Amino acid sequence: MTVRQTPHESAAASPDEIAKFVAEAAANAPSVSSTAPWWFSTTDTEICVRADVERKLAVADPAGRELTISCGAAVFTARIAVRYLGLLPSVRVLPDADVPNLIAKISWDGERKEPGDHERALFEQIPLLHRDLGGRGGFDGARLPAGLMSRLSEETARERATLRVMAADDHRAALLAVMAAADSAFRLDAALAGEGATWAVPGTPDFGLEPSSAGIVAVLTTAADQRADWVQAGQALQRLLLVAGGQGVEAAISARPFEFGQLREFIAVHLVGGEVPQLVLRFGMTTHERGG
């Protein structure tokens, strides 16, 4: 993955250069099912993030929830690219009900404000993240940096979502058991398994369903379960991934339990206090060199 070279001075760069820079950065966003289900259109002062419905998983994701979460990650990536150029983004989510594949419009005007160190650090992580979030796993058991999970929870809240860490052993064990059940159900369903094989990334390790697997397990939740909430979840996801990456921490991610209604309901009722679960994440340290 690459990010287009930054226009040397965004104030002097042409509107077309700025728009292309933002779109190319957004294209480096991660996607839940390795599908990269988006496309972009640009004007001089705006980028539109659109869902590529031809890449929707019709069996596993009939409502397009995972697709929309992925597009939300692209929206956040575009926001950070705009800020990196010293411009101020204005985001409208789902701006036109008559154009259902239009996820967001990100615009900017001539007002300028230099990005802070945190915003620069987020942008610099974009090309380092793997696009696939299907579950790299393989964590080496090293302890995560002190205070990281609290910080990730705070960053997630900035996008109006919640990161529920499974700190108690019984909650962690229950969640992993539900995930194992989902994994078995997935393999037994020929349609789901066939669709999953179509988008599988060769060599991708498992999420890690054994209680002894290294890493900290958490659930990303939202207050409701509408399309706008899915976009929120995607923006929160990309924010926390970039923050974690800056600390040398990677995340394995799974949406599989939420492709089965009863399993999703169990997680909602028993593990996340009635909030709406969107993704399961495992954070950990790895020994391999990161890169894209």
mmCIF file of N, CA, C and O in Angstrom, residues 248-288:
data_model
loop_
_atom_site.group_PDB
_atom_site.id
_atom_site.type_symbol
_atom_site.label_atom_id
_atom_site.label_comp_id
_atom_site.label_asym_id
_atom_site.label_seq_id
_atom_site.Cartn_x
_atom_site.Cartn_y
_atom_site.Cartn_z
ATOM 1 N N GLY A 248 3.011 0.226 18.192
ATOM 2 C CA GLY A 248 3.541 -1.079 17.821
ATOM 3 C C GLY A 248 2.600 -2.226 18.085
ATOM 4 O O GLY A 248 3.019 -3.382 18.134
ATOM 5 N N VAL A 249 1.303 -1.922 18.252
ATOM 6 C CA VAL A 249 0.303 -2.937 18.570
ATOM 7 C C VAL A 249 -0.559 -3.202 17.346
ATOM 8 O O VAL A 249 -0.981 -2.261 16.658
ATOM 9 N N GLU A 250 -0.823 -4.462 17.066
ATOM 10 C CA GLU A 250 -1.683 -4.836 15.955
ATOM 11 C C GLU A 250 -3.007 -5.373 16.472
ATOM 12 O O GLU A 250 -3.157 -5.690 17.656
ATOM 13 N N ALA A 251 -3.973 -5.474 15.558
ATOM 14 C CA ALA A 251 -5.291 -5.982 15.928
ATOM 15 C C ALA A 251 -5.740 -7.034 14.936
ATOM 16 O O ALA A 251 -5.627 -6.849 13.726
ATOM 17 N N ALA A 252 -6.245 -8.139 15.459
ATOM 18 C CA ALA A 252 -6.955 -9.136 14.654
ATOM 19 C C ALA A 252 -8.439 -8.884 14.877
ATOM 20 O O ALA A 252 -8.865 -8.609 15.999
ATOM 21 N N ILE A 253 -9.225 -8.942 13.818
ATOM 22 C CA ILE A 253 -10.622 -8.517 13.892
ATOM 23 C C ILE A 253 -11.523 -9.564 13.261
ATOM 24 O O ILE A 253 -11.189 -10.164 12.239
ATOM 25 N N SER A 254 -12.674 -9.769 13.877
ATOM 26 C CA SER A 254 -13.646 -10.721 13.349
ATOM 27 C C SER A 254 -15.058 -10.140 13.449
ATOM 28 O O SER A 254 -15.422 -9.547 14.463
ATOM 29 N N ALA A 255 -15.825 -10.339 12.393
ATOM 30 C CA ALA A 255 -17.252 -10.006 12.397
ATOM 31 C C ALA A 255 -18.106 -11.258 12.347
ATOM 32 O O ALA A 255 -19.331 -11.172 12.337
ATOM 33 N N ARG A 256 -17.469 -12.406 12.317
ATOM 34 C CA ARG A 256 -18.193 -13.662 12.067
ATOM 35 C C ARG A 256 -19.321 -13.936 13.056
ATOM 36 O O ARG A 256 -20.402 -14.366 12.643
ATOM 37 N N PRO A 257 -19.153 -13.704 14.381
ATOM 38 C CA PRO A 257 -20.280 -14.002 15.284
ATOM 39 C C PRO A 257 -21.528 -13.188 14.977
ATOM 40 O O PRO A 257 -22.641 -13.614 15.299
ATOM 41 N N PHE A 258 -21.348 -12.042 14.345
ATOM 42 C CA PHE A 258 -22.476 -11.152 14.109
ATOM 43 C C PHE A 258 -23.188 -11.463 12.795
ATOM 44 O O PHE A 258 -24.139 -10.778 12.415
ATOM 45 N N GLU A 259 -22.712 -12.497 12.113
ATOM 46 C CA GLU A 259 -23.397 -12.981 10.920
ATOM 47 C C GLU A 259 -24.470 -14.016 11.283
ATOM 48 O O GLU A 259 -25.161 -14.531 10.411
ATOM 49 N N PHE A 260 -24.583 -14.297 12.588
ATOM 50 C CA PHE A 260 -25.596 -15.211 13.109
ATOM 51 C C PHE A 260 -26.369 -14.464 14.187
ATOM 52 O O PHE A 260 -25.817 -14.127 15.240
ATOM 53 N N GLY A 261 -27.659 -14.217 13.933
ATOM 54 C CA GLY A 261 -28.455 -13.351 14.788
ATOM 55 C C GLY A 261 -28.477 -13.756 16.243
ATOM 56 O O GLY A 261 -28.373 -12.909 17.146
ATOM 57 N N GLN A 262 -28.609 -15.048 16.523
ATOM 58 C CA GLN A 262 -28.702 -15.493 17.912
ATOM 59 C C GLN A 262 -27.390 -15.286 18.662
ATOM 60 O O GLN A 262 -27.390 -14.931 19.853
ATOM 61 N N LEU A 263 -26.275 -15.491 17.972
ATOM 62 C CA LEU A 263 -24.985 -15.281 18.612
ATOM 63 C C LEU A 263 -24.750 -13.796 18.874
ATOM 64 O O LEU A 263 -24.223 -13.418 19.935
ATOM 65 N N ARG A 264 -25.164 -12.974 17.931
ATOM 66 C CA ARG A 264 -25.017 -11.531 18.134
ATOM 67 C C ARG A 264 -25.863 -11.068 19.317
ATOM 68 O O ARG A 264 -25.415 -10.250 20.129
ATOM 69 N N GLU A 265 -27.069 -11.606 19.425
ATOM 70 C CA GLU A 265 -27.944 -11.230 20.535
ATOM 71 C C GLU A 265 -27.355 -11.675 21.868
ATOM 72 O O GLU A 265 -27.427 -10.944 22.873
ATOM 73 N N PHE A 266 -26.754 -12.863 21.910
ATOM 74 C CA PHE A 266 -26.133 -13.333 23.149
ATOM 75 C C PHE A 266 -25.036 -12.374 23.587
ATOM 76 O O PHE A 266 -24.949 -12.005 24.771
ATOM 77 N N ILE A 267 -24.186 -11.959 22.654
ATOM 78 C CA ILE A 267 -23.102 -11.036 23.001
ATOM 79 C C ILE A 267 -23.671 -9.713 23.491
ATOM 80 O O ILE A 267 -23.204 -9.141 24.492
ATOM 81 N N ALA A 268 -24.713 -9.224 22.812
ATOM 82 C CA ALA A 268 -25.318 -7.952 23.205
ATOM 83 C C ALA A 268 -25.876 -8.008 24.618
ATOM 84 O O ALA A 268 -25.634 -7.118 25.440
ATOM 85 N N VAL A 269 -26.618 -9.052 24.918
ATOM 86 C CA VAL A 269 -27.316 -9.143 26.202
ATOM 87 C C VAL A 269 -26.372 -9.493 27.348
ATOM 88 O O VAL A 269 -26.446 -8.894 28.434
ATOM 89 N N HIS A 270 -25.462 -10.416 27.112
ATOM 90 C CA HIS A 270 -24.691 -10.974 28.219
ATOM 91 C C HIS A 270 -23.287 -10.392 28.370
ATOM 92 O O HIS A 270 -22.691 -10.516 29.454
ATOM 93 N N LEU A 271 -22.758 -9.766 27.322
ATOM 94 C CA LEU A 271 -21.348 -9.357 27.387
ATOM 95 C C LEU A 271 -21.115 -7.860 27.222
ATOM 96 O O LEU A 271 -20.058 -7.361 27.639
ATOM 97 N N VAL A 272 -22.046 -7.128 26.611
ATOM 98 C CA VAL A 272 -21.770 -5.704 26.367
ATOM 99 C C VAL A 272 -22.900 -4.808 26.872
ATOM 100 O O VAL A 272 -23.094 -3.692 26.370
ATOM 101 N N GLY A 273 -23.636 -5.278 27.846
ATOM 102 C CA GLY A 273 -24.601 -4.424 28.519
ATOM 103 C C GLY A 273 -25.735 -3.910 27.666
ATOM 104 O O GLY A 273 -26.257 -2.814 27.914
ATOM 105 N N GLY A 274 -26.136 -4.672 26.664
ATOM 106 C CA GLY A 274 -27.266 -4.280 25.837
ATOM 107 C C GLY A 274 -26.923 -3.353 24.690
ATOM 108 O O GLY A 274 -27.804 -2.997 23.901
ATOM 109 N N GLU A 275 -25.649 -2.950 24.567
ATOM 110 C CA GLU A 275 -25.257 -2.155 23.404
ATOM 111 C C GLU A 275 -25.182 -3.065 22.176
ATOM 112 O O GLU A 275 -25.300 -4.283 22.264
ATOM 113 N N VAL A 276 -24.998 -2.462 21.014
ATOM 114 C CA VAL A 276 -25.011 -3.222 19.767
ATOM 115 C C VAL A 276 -23.583 -3.608 19.386
ATOM 116 O O VAL A 276 -22.758 -2.742 19.082
ATOM 117 N N PRO A 277 -23.248 -4.899 19.396
ATOM 118 C CA PRO A 277 -21.890 -5.312 19.026
ATOM 119 C C PRO A 277 -21.698 -5.258 17.510
ATOM 120 O O PRO A 277 -22.558 -5.696 16.745
ATOM 121 N N GLN A 278 -20.564 -4.720 17.100
ATOM 122 C CA GLN A 278 -20.281 -4.590 15.662
ATOM 123 C C GLN A 278 -19.076 -5.419 15.225
ATOM 124 O O GLN A 278 -19.096 -6.002 14.147
ATOM 125 N N LEU A 279 -18.037 -5.485 16.053
ATOM 126 C CA LEU A 279 -16.830 -6.231 15.706
ATOM 127 C C LEU A 279 -16.186 -6.761 16.984
ATOM 128 O O LEU A 279 -16.317 -6.152 18.052
ATOM 129 N N VAL A 280 -15.478 -7.875 16.856
ATOM 130 C CA VAL A 280 -14.623 -8.372 17.927
ATOM 131 C C VAL A 280 -13.175 -8.110 17.524
ATOM 132 O O VAL A 280 -12.794 -8.311 16.368
ATOM 133 N N LEU A 281 -12.386 -7.648 18.490
ATOM 134 C CA LEU A 281 -10.987 -7.322 18.227
ATOM 135 C C LEU A 281 -10.087 -8.008 19.238
ATOM 136 O O LEU A 281 -10.459 -8.168 20.397
ATOM 137 N N ARG A 282 -8.917 -8.408 18.788
ATOM 138 C CA ARG A 282 -7.871 -8.906 19.686
ATOM 139 C C ARG A 282 -6.620 -8.065 19.437
ATOM 140 O O ARG A 282 -6.109 -8.009 18.317
ATOM 141 N N PHE A 283 -6.134 -7.402 20.473
ATOM 142 C CA PHE A 283 -4.948 -6.562 20.374
ATOM 143 C C PHE A 283 -3.750 -7.298 20.952
ATOM 144 O O PHE A 283 -3.852 -7.949 21.995
ATOM 145 N N GLY A 284 -2.615 -7.190 20.260
ATOM 146 C CA GLY A 284 -1.424 -7.849 20.762
ATOM 147 C C GLY A 284 -0.170 -7.361 20.081
ATOM 148 O O GLY A 284 -0.200 -6.565 19.131
ATOM 149 N N MET A 285 0.955 -7.837 20.576
ATOM 150 C CA MET A 285 2.254 -7.527 20.015
ATOM 151 C C MET A 285 2.705 -8.689 19.132
ATOM 152 O O MET A 285 2.378 -9.850 19.412
ATOM 153 N N THR A 286 3.397 -8.363 18.073
ATOM 154 C CA THR A 286 3.913 -9.409 17.181
ATOM 155 C C THR A 286 5.414 -9.230 17.005
ATOM 156 O O THR A 286 5.954 -8.144 17.188
ATOM 157 N N THR A 287 6.045 -10.299 16.603
ATOM 158 C CA THR A 287 7.486 -10.249 16.386
ATOM 159 C C THR A 287 7.821 -9.955 14.938
ATOM 160 O O THR A 287 8.954 -9.570 14.641
ATOM 161 N N HIS A 288 6.857 -10.112 14.009
ATOM 162 C CA HIS A 288 7.170 -9.882 12.602
ATOM 163 C C HIS A 288 7.205 -8.395 12.316
ATOM 164 O O HIS A 288 6.635 -7.569 13.014
#
